[in-house]
Coordinates of C-alpha atoms in Angstrom, one line a residue:
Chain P
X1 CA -8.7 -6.7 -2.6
X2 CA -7.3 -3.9 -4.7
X3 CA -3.0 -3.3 -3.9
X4 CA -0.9 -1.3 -5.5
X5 CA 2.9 -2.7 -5.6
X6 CA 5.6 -0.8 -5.0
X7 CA 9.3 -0.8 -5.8
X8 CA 11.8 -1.8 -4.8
X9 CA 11.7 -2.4 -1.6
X10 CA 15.1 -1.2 -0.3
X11 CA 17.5 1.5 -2.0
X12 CA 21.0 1.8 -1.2
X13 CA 22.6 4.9 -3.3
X14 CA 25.7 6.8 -2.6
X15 CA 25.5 10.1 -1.9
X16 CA 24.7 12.2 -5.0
X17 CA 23.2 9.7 -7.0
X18 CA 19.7 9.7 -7.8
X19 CA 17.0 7.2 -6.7
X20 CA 13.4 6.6 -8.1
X21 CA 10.7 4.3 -6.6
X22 CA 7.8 3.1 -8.0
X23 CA 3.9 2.3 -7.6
X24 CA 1.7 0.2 -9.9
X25 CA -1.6 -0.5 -9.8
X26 CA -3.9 -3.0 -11.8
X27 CA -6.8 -0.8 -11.5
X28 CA -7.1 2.7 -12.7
X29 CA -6.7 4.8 -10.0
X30 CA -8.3 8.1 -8.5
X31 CA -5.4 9.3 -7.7
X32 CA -2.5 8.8 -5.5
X33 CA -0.4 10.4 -2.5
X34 CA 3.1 10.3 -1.6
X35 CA 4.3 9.8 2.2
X36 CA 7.9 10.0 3.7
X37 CA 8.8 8.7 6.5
X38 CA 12.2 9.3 9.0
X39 CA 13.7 5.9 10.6
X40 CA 11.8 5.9 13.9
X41 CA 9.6 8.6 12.8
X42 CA 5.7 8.9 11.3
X43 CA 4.4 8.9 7.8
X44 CA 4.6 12.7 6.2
X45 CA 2.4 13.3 3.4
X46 CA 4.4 15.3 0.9
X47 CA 2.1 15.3 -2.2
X48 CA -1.0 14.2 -4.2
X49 CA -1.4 13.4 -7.8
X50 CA -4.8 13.7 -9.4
X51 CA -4.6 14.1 -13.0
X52 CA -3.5 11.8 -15.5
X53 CA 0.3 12.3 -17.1
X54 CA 0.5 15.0 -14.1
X55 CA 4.3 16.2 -12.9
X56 CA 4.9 18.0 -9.8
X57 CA 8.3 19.0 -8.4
X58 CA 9.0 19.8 -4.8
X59 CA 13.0 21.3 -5.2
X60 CA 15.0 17.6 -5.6
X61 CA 11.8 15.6 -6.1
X62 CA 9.7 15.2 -8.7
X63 CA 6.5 13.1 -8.7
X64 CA 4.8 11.7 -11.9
X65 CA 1.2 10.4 -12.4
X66 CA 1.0 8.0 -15.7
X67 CA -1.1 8.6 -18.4
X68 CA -3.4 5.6 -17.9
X69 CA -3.3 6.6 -13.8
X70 CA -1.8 3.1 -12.6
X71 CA 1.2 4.0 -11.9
X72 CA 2.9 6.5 -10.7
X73 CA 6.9 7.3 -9.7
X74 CA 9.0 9.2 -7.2
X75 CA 12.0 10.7 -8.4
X76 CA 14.9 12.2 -6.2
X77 CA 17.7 14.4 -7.8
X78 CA 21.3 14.1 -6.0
X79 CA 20.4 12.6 -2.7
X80 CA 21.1 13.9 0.4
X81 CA 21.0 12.5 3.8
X82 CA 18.3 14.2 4.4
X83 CA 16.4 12.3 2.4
X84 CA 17.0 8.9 4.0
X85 CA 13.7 7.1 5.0
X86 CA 11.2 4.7 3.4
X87 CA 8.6 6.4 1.1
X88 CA 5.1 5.2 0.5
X89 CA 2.7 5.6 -2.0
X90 CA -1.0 5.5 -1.5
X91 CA -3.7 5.0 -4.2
X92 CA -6.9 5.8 -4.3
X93 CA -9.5 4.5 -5.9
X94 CA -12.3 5.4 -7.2
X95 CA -15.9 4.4 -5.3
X96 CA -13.4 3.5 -2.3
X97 CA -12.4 6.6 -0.8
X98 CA -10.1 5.1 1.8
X99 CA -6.1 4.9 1.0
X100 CA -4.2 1.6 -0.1
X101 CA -0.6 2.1 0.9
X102 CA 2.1 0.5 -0.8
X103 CA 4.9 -1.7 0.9
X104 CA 7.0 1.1 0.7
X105 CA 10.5 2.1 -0.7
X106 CA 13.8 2.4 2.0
X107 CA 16.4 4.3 1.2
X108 CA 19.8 4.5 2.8
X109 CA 22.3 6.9 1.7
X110 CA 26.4 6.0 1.7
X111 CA 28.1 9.4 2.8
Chain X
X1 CA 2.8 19.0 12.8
X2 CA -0.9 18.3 13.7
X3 CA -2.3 17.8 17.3
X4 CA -1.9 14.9 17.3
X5 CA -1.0 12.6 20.8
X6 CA -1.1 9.1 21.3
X7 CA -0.8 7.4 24.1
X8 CA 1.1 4.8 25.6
X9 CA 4.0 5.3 22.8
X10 CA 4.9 2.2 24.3
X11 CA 3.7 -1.1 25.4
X12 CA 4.6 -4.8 26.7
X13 CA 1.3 -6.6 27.1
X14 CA 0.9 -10.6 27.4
X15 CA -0.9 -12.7 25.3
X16 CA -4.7 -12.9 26.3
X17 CA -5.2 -9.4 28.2
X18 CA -6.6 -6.3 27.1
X19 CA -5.2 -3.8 25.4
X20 CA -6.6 0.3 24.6
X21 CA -4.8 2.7 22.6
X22 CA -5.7 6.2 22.5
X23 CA -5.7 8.8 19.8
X24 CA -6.5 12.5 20.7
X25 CA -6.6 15.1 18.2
X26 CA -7.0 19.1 18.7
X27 CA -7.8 19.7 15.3
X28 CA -11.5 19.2 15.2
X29 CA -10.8 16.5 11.9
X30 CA -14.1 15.0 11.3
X31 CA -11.8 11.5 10.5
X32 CA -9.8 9.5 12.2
X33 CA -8.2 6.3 11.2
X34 CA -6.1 3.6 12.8
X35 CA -3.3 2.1 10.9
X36 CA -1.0 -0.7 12.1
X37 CA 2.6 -1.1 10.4
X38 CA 4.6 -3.9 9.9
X39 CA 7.7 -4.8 8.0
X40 CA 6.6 -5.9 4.5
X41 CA 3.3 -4.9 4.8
X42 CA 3.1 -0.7 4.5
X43 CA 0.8 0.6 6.6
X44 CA -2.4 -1.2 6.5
X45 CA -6.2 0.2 7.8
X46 CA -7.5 -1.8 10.9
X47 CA -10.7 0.9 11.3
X48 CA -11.8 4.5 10.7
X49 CA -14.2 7.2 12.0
X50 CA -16.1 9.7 9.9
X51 CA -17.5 11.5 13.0
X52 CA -18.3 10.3 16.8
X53 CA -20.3 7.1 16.8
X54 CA -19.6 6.4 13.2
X55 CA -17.1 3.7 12.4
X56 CA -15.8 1.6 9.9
X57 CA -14.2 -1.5 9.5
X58 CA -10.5 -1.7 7.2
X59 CA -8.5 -4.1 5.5
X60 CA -7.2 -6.1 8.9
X61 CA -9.9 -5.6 11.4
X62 CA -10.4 -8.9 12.6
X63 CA -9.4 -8.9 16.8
X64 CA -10.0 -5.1 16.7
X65 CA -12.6 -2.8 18.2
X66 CA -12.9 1.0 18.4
X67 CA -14.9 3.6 19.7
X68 CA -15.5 7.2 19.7
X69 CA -17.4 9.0 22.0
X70 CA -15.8 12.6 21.2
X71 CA -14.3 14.2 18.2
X72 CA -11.3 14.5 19.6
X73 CA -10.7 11.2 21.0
X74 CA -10.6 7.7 18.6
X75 CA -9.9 4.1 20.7
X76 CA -8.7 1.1 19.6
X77 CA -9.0 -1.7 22.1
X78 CA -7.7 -5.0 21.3
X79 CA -9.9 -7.2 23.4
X80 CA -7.7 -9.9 23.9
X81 CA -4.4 -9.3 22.7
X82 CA -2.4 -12.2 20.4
X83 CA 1.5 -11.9 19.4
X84 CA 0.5 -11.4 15.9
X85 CA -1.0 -7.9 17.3
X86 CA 2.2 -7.0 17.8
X87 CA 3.4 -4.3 15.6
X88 CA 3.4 0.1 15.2
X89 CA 0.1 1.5 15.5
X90 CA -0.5 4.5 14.4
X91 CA -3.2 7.1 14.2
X92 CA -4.3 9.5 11.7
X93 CA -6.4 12.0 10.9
X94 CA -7.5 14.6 8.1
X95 CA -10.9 17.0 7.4
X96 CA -12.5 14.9 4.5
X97 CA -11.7 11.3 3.2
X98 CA -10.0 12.2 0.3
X99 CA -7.4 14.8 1.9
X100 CA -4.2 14.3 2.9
X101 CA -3.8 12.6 6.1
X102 CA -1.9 13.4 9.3
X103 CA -0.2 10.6 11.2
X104 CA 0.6 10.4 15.2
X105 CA 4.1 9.4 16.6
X106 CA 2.8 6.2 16.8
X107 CA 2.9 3.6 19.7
X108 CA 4.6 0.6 19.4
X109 CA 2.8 -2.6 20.8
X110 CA 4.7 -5.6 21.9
X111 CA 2.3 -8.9 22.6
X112 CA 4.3 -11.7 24.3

Protein backbone atom coordinates (compact mmCIF):
# COMPACT_ATOMS: atom_id res chain seq x y z
CA UNK A 1 0.00 0.00 0.00
CA UNK A 2 1.09 3.64 -0.60
CA UNK A 3 3.19 5.15 3.02
CA UNK A 4 4.72 8.09 3.30
CA UNK A 5 7.93 7.95 5.82
CA UNK A 6 8.52 10.25 8.21
CA UNK A 7 11.51 11.60 10.13
CA UNK A 8 12.96 11.13 12.59
CA UNK A 9 11.07 9.66 14.82
CA UNK A 10 11.99 11.37 18.14
CA UNK A 11 13.60 15.02 18.62
CA UNK A 12 15.24 16.05 21.63
CA UNK A 13 16.33 19.89 21.22
CA UNK A 14 17.21 22.42 23.86
CA UNK A 15 15.24 25.17 24.21
CA UNK A 16 15.85 27.71 21.47
CA UNK A 17 17.18 25.57 19.01
CA UNK A 18 15.35 24.75 15.97
CA UNK A 19 13.83 21.36 14.90
CA UNK A 20 12.64 20.19 11.42
CA UNK A 21 10.80 16.91 10.57
CA UNK A 22 10.27 15.36 7.55
CA UNK A 23 7.77 13.35 5.15
CA UNK A 24 8.66 11.49 1.98
CA UNK A 25 6.70 9.80 -0.23
CA UNK A 26 7.43 7.46 -3.34
CA UNK A 27 4.51 8.53 -5.10
CA UNK A 28 3.60 11.95 -6.10
CA UNK A 29 1.30 13.20 -3.89
CA UNK A 30 -2.13 15.38 -3.92
CA UNK A 31 -1.14 17.04 -1.31
CA UNK A 32 -0.42 16.86 2.27
CA UNK A 33 -1.58 18.04 5.89
CA UNK A 34 0.21 18.74 8.97
CA UNK A 35 -1.25 17.49 12.54
CA UNK A 36 0.19 18.35 16.13
CA UNK A 37 -0.47 16.53 18.75
CA UNK A 38 0.01 17.40 22.93
CA UNK A 39 1.35 14.27 25.08
CA UNK A 40 -2.02 12.73 26.12
CA UNK A 41 -3.93 14.91 23.83
CA UNK A 42 -5.67 14.49 20.04
CA UNK A 43 -4.29 15.11 16.68
CA UNK A 44 -4.69 19.04 15.64
CA UNK A 45 -4.62 19.83 12.13
CA UNK A 46 -2.53 22.92 11.66
CA UNK A 47 -2.09 23.12 7.84
CA UNK A 48 -2.47 21.81 4.31
CA UNK A 49 -0.11 22.05 1.43
CA UNK A 50 -1.48 21.70 -2.13
CA UNK A 51 0.75 23.16 -4.56
CA UNK A 52 4.05 22.17 -5.62
CA UNK A 53 7.29 24.17 -4.13
CA UNK A 54 4.45 25.86 -1.80
CA UNK A 55 5.70 27.65 1.73
CA UNK A 56 3.42 28.58 4.30
CA UNK A 57 4.37 30.16 7.69
CA UNK A 58 2.23 30.00 10.84
CA UNK A 59 4.52 32.64 13.24
CA UNK A 60 7.55 29.98 14.40
CA UNK A 61 6.64 27.38 11.82
CA UNK A 62 7.08 27.17 8.47
CA UNK A 63 5.80 24.24 6.28
CA UNK A 64 7.27 23.48 2.76
CA UNK A 65 5.69 21.32 -0.11
CA UNK A 66 8.62 20.04 -2.67
CA UNK A 67 8.74 20.81 -6.07
CA UNK A 68 8.17 17.20 -7.30
CA UNK A 69 5.19 16.93 -4.24
CA UNK A 70 6.87 13.89 -2.37
CA UNK A 71 8.02 15.39 0.23
CA UNK A 72 7.39 17.81 2.27
CA UNK A 73 9.00 19.38 5.73
CA UNK A 74 8.09 21.05 8.98
CA UNK A 75 10.21 23.64 10.29
CA UNK A 76 10.12 25.23 13.81
CA UNK A 77 12.13 28.45 14.66
CA UNK A 78 13.45 28.73 18.41
CA UNK A 79 11.38 26.15 20.19
CA UNK A 80 9.34 26.68 22.96
CA UNK A 81 7.73 24.43 25.30
CA UNK A 82 4.82 24.97 23.86
CA UNK A 83 5.66 23.26 21.04
CA UNK A 84 6.41 19.82 22.63
CA UNK A 85 4.30 16.95 21.06
CA UNK A 86 4.72 14.52 18.19
CA UNK A 87 3.77 16.01 14.73
CA UNK A 88 2.31 14.03 11.82
CA UNK A 89 2.11 14.46 8.34
CA UNK A 90 -0.59 13.05 6.15
CA UNK A 91 -0.48 12.65 2.34
CA UNK A 92 -2.83 12.45 0.12
CA UNK A 93 -3.01 11.00 -2.85
CA UNK A 94 -4.41 11.32 -5.82
CA UNK A 95 -7.60 8.79 -6.90
CA UNK A 96 -7.45 7.85 -2.99
CA UNK A 97 -8.99 10.63 -1.23
CA UNK A 98 -8.47 9.18 2.26
CA UNK A 99 -5.34 10.34 4.45
CA UNK A 100 -1.94 8.17 4.98
CA UNK A 101 -0.45 9.42 8.20
CA UNK A 102 3.10 9.30 8.80
CA UNK A 103 4.70 7.51 11.93
CA UNK A 104 5.11 10.84 13.28
CA UNK A 105 7.91 13.13 14.67
CA UNK A 106 8.24 13.58 18.88
CA UNK A 107 9.68 16.31 20.15
CA UNK A 108 10.84 16.99 23.74
CA UNK A 109 12.16 20.22 24.62
CA UNK A 110 15.28 20.64 27.46
CA UNK A 111 14.36 23.89 29.44
CA UNK B 1 -12.61 22.40 19.16
CA UNK B 2 -15.35 20.46 17.32
CA UNK B 3 -18.33 18.49 18.90
CA UNK B 4 -16.86 15.98 19.24
CA UNK B 5 -17.51 13.13 22.33
CA UNK B 6 -16.51 9.81 22.51
CA UNK B 7 -17.39 7.53 24.76
CA UNK B 8 -16.02 5.29 27.14
CA UNK B 9 -12.47 7.38 27.17
CA UNK B 10 -11.63 4.36 28.84
CA UNK B 11 -11.70 0.70 28.83
CA UNK B 12 -10.50 -2.77 30.32
CA UNK B 13 -12.15 -5.48 28.38
CA UNK B 14 -10.99 -9.40 28.24
CA UNK B 15 -9.92 -11.22 25.41
CA UNK B 16 -13.07 -12.74 23.57
CA UNK B 17 -15.93 -10.23 24.58
CA UNK B 18 -17.46 -7.53 22.83
CA UNK B 19 -16.45 -4.37 22.64
CA UNK B 20 -18.62 -0.76 21.13
CA UNK B 21 -17.12 2.55 20.94
CA UNK B 22 -19.05 5.43 20.19
CA UNK B 23 -18.48 8.61 18.27
CA UNK B 24 -21.05 11.49 18.38
CA UNK B 25 -20.62 14.57 16.62
CA UNK B 26 -22.86 17.94 16.72
CA UNK B 27 -21.48 19.27 13.73
CA UNK B 28 -23.69 17.73 11.06
CA UNK B 29 -20.07 16.41 9.12
CA UNK B 30 -21.19 14.32 6.41
CA UNK B 31 -17.73 12.01 7.34
CA UNK B 32 -16.59 10.24 9.98
CA UNK B 33 -13.68 8.07 10.36
CA UNK B 34 -12.20 5.77 12.89
CA UNK B 35 -8.56 5.75 13.50
CA UNK B 36 -6.62 3.50 15.93
CA UNK B 37 -3.08 4.71 17.21
CA UNK B 38 -0.25 2.82 18.22
CA UNK B 39 3.39 3.52 18.96
CA UNK B 40 5.35 3.17 15.70
CA UNK B 41 2.53 3.08 13.65
CA UNK B 42 0.85 6.92 13.35
CA UNK B 43 -2.48 6.78 13.17
CA UNK B 44 -3.82 4.25 10.93
CA UNK B 45 -7.67 4.11 9.27
CA UNK B 46 -9.71 1.03 10.57
CA UNK B 47 -13.19 2.40 8.64
CA UNK B 48 -15.03 5.55 7.50
CA UNK B 49 -18.52 6.94 6.76
CA UNK B 50 -19.40 9.24 3.95
CA UNK B 51 -23.04 9.59 5.21
CA UNK B 52 -25.53 7.17 7.38
CA UNK B 53 -25.50 3.72 5.99
CA UNK B 54 -22.48 4.24 3.93
CA UNK B 55 -19.23 2.82 5.07
CA UNK B 56 -15.92 1.92 4.17
CA UNK B 57 -13.31 -0.33 4.94
CA UNK B 58 -9.37 1.27 5.80
CA UNK B 59 -6.00 0.10 6.01
CA UNK B 60 -6.53 -2.25 9.34
CA UNK B 61 -10.05 -3.35 9.25
CA UNK B 62 -9.80 -6.86 9.77
CA UNK B 63 -11.73 -7.68 13.47
CA UNK B 64 -13.60 -4.40 13.00
CA UNK B 65 -17.28 -3.53 12.28
CA UNK B 66 -19.17 -0.21 12.26
CA UNK B 67 -22.36 1.22 11.87
CA UNK B 68 -24.18 4.31 11.47
CA UNK B 69 -27.66 4.78 11.76
CA UNK B 70 -27.57 8.68 12.36
CA UNK B 71 -25.32 11.55 11.21
CA UNK B 72 -24.39 12.25 14.28
CA UNK B 73 -23.50 8.99 15.70
CA UNK B 74 -20.52 6.51 14.05
CA UNK B 75 -19.92 2.86 16.05
CA UNK B 76 -17.20 0.78 16.02
CA UNK B 77 -17.81 -2.61 17.59
CA UNK B 78 -15.03 -4.98 17.94
CA UNK B 79 -16.89 -8.26 17.89
CA UNK B 80 -14.69 -10.22 19.75
CA UNK B 81 -12.01 -8.40 21.15
CA UNK B 82 -8.12 -9.77 20.90
CA UNK B 83 -5.00 -8.08 22.89
CA UNK B 84 -3.71 -6.86 19.65
CA UNK B 85 -6.93 -4.52 19.69
CA UNK B 86 -5.55 -2.89 22.27
CA UNK B 87 -4.47 0.55 21.53
CA UNK B 88 -5.98 4.65 21.24
CA UNK B 89 -8.89 4.90 19.18
CA UNK B 90 -9.81 7.76 17.98
CA UNK B 91 -12.65 9.41 15.98
CA UNK B 92 -12.77 12.01 13.41
CA UNK B 93 -14.64 13.84 11.42
CA UNK B 94 -14.64 16.70 8.63
CA UNK B 95 -17.44 18.15 5.76
CA UNK B 96 -15.80 16.62 2.62
CA UNK B 97 -12.99 13.92 2.23
CA UNK B 98 -10.37 16.12 1.30
CA UNK B 99 -10.83 18.73 4.25
CA UNK B 100 -9.10 18.97 7.25
CA UNK B 101 -10.09 16.61 9.75
CA UNK B 102 -11.26 16.96 13.43
CA UNK B 103 -10.14 14.38 15.96
CA UNK B 104 -12.04 13.22 19.31
CA UNK B 105 -10.20 12.91 22.79
CA UNK B 106 -9.86 9.58 22.03
CA UNK B 107 -10.60 6.38 24.11
CA UNK B 108 -8.10 4.24 25.07
CA UNK B 109 -8.76 0.42 24.85
CA UNK B 110 -6.98 -2.12 26.95
CA UNK B 111 -7.66 -6.04 25.72
CA UNK B 112 -6.28 -8.45 28.35
Amino acid sequence: GQQVMQIPQYQHVQEGEDFTTYCNSSTTLSNIQWYKQRPGGHPVFLIQLVKSGEVKKQKRLTFQFGEAKKNSSLHITATQTTDVGTYFCAARYFGNEKLTFGTGTRLTIIP
Amino acid sequence: DAGITQSPRHKVTETGTPVTLRCHQTENHRYMYWYRQDPGHGLRLIHYSYGVKDTDKGEVSDGYSVSRSKTEDFLLTLESATSSQTSVYFCAISRGNDETQYFGPGTRLLVL
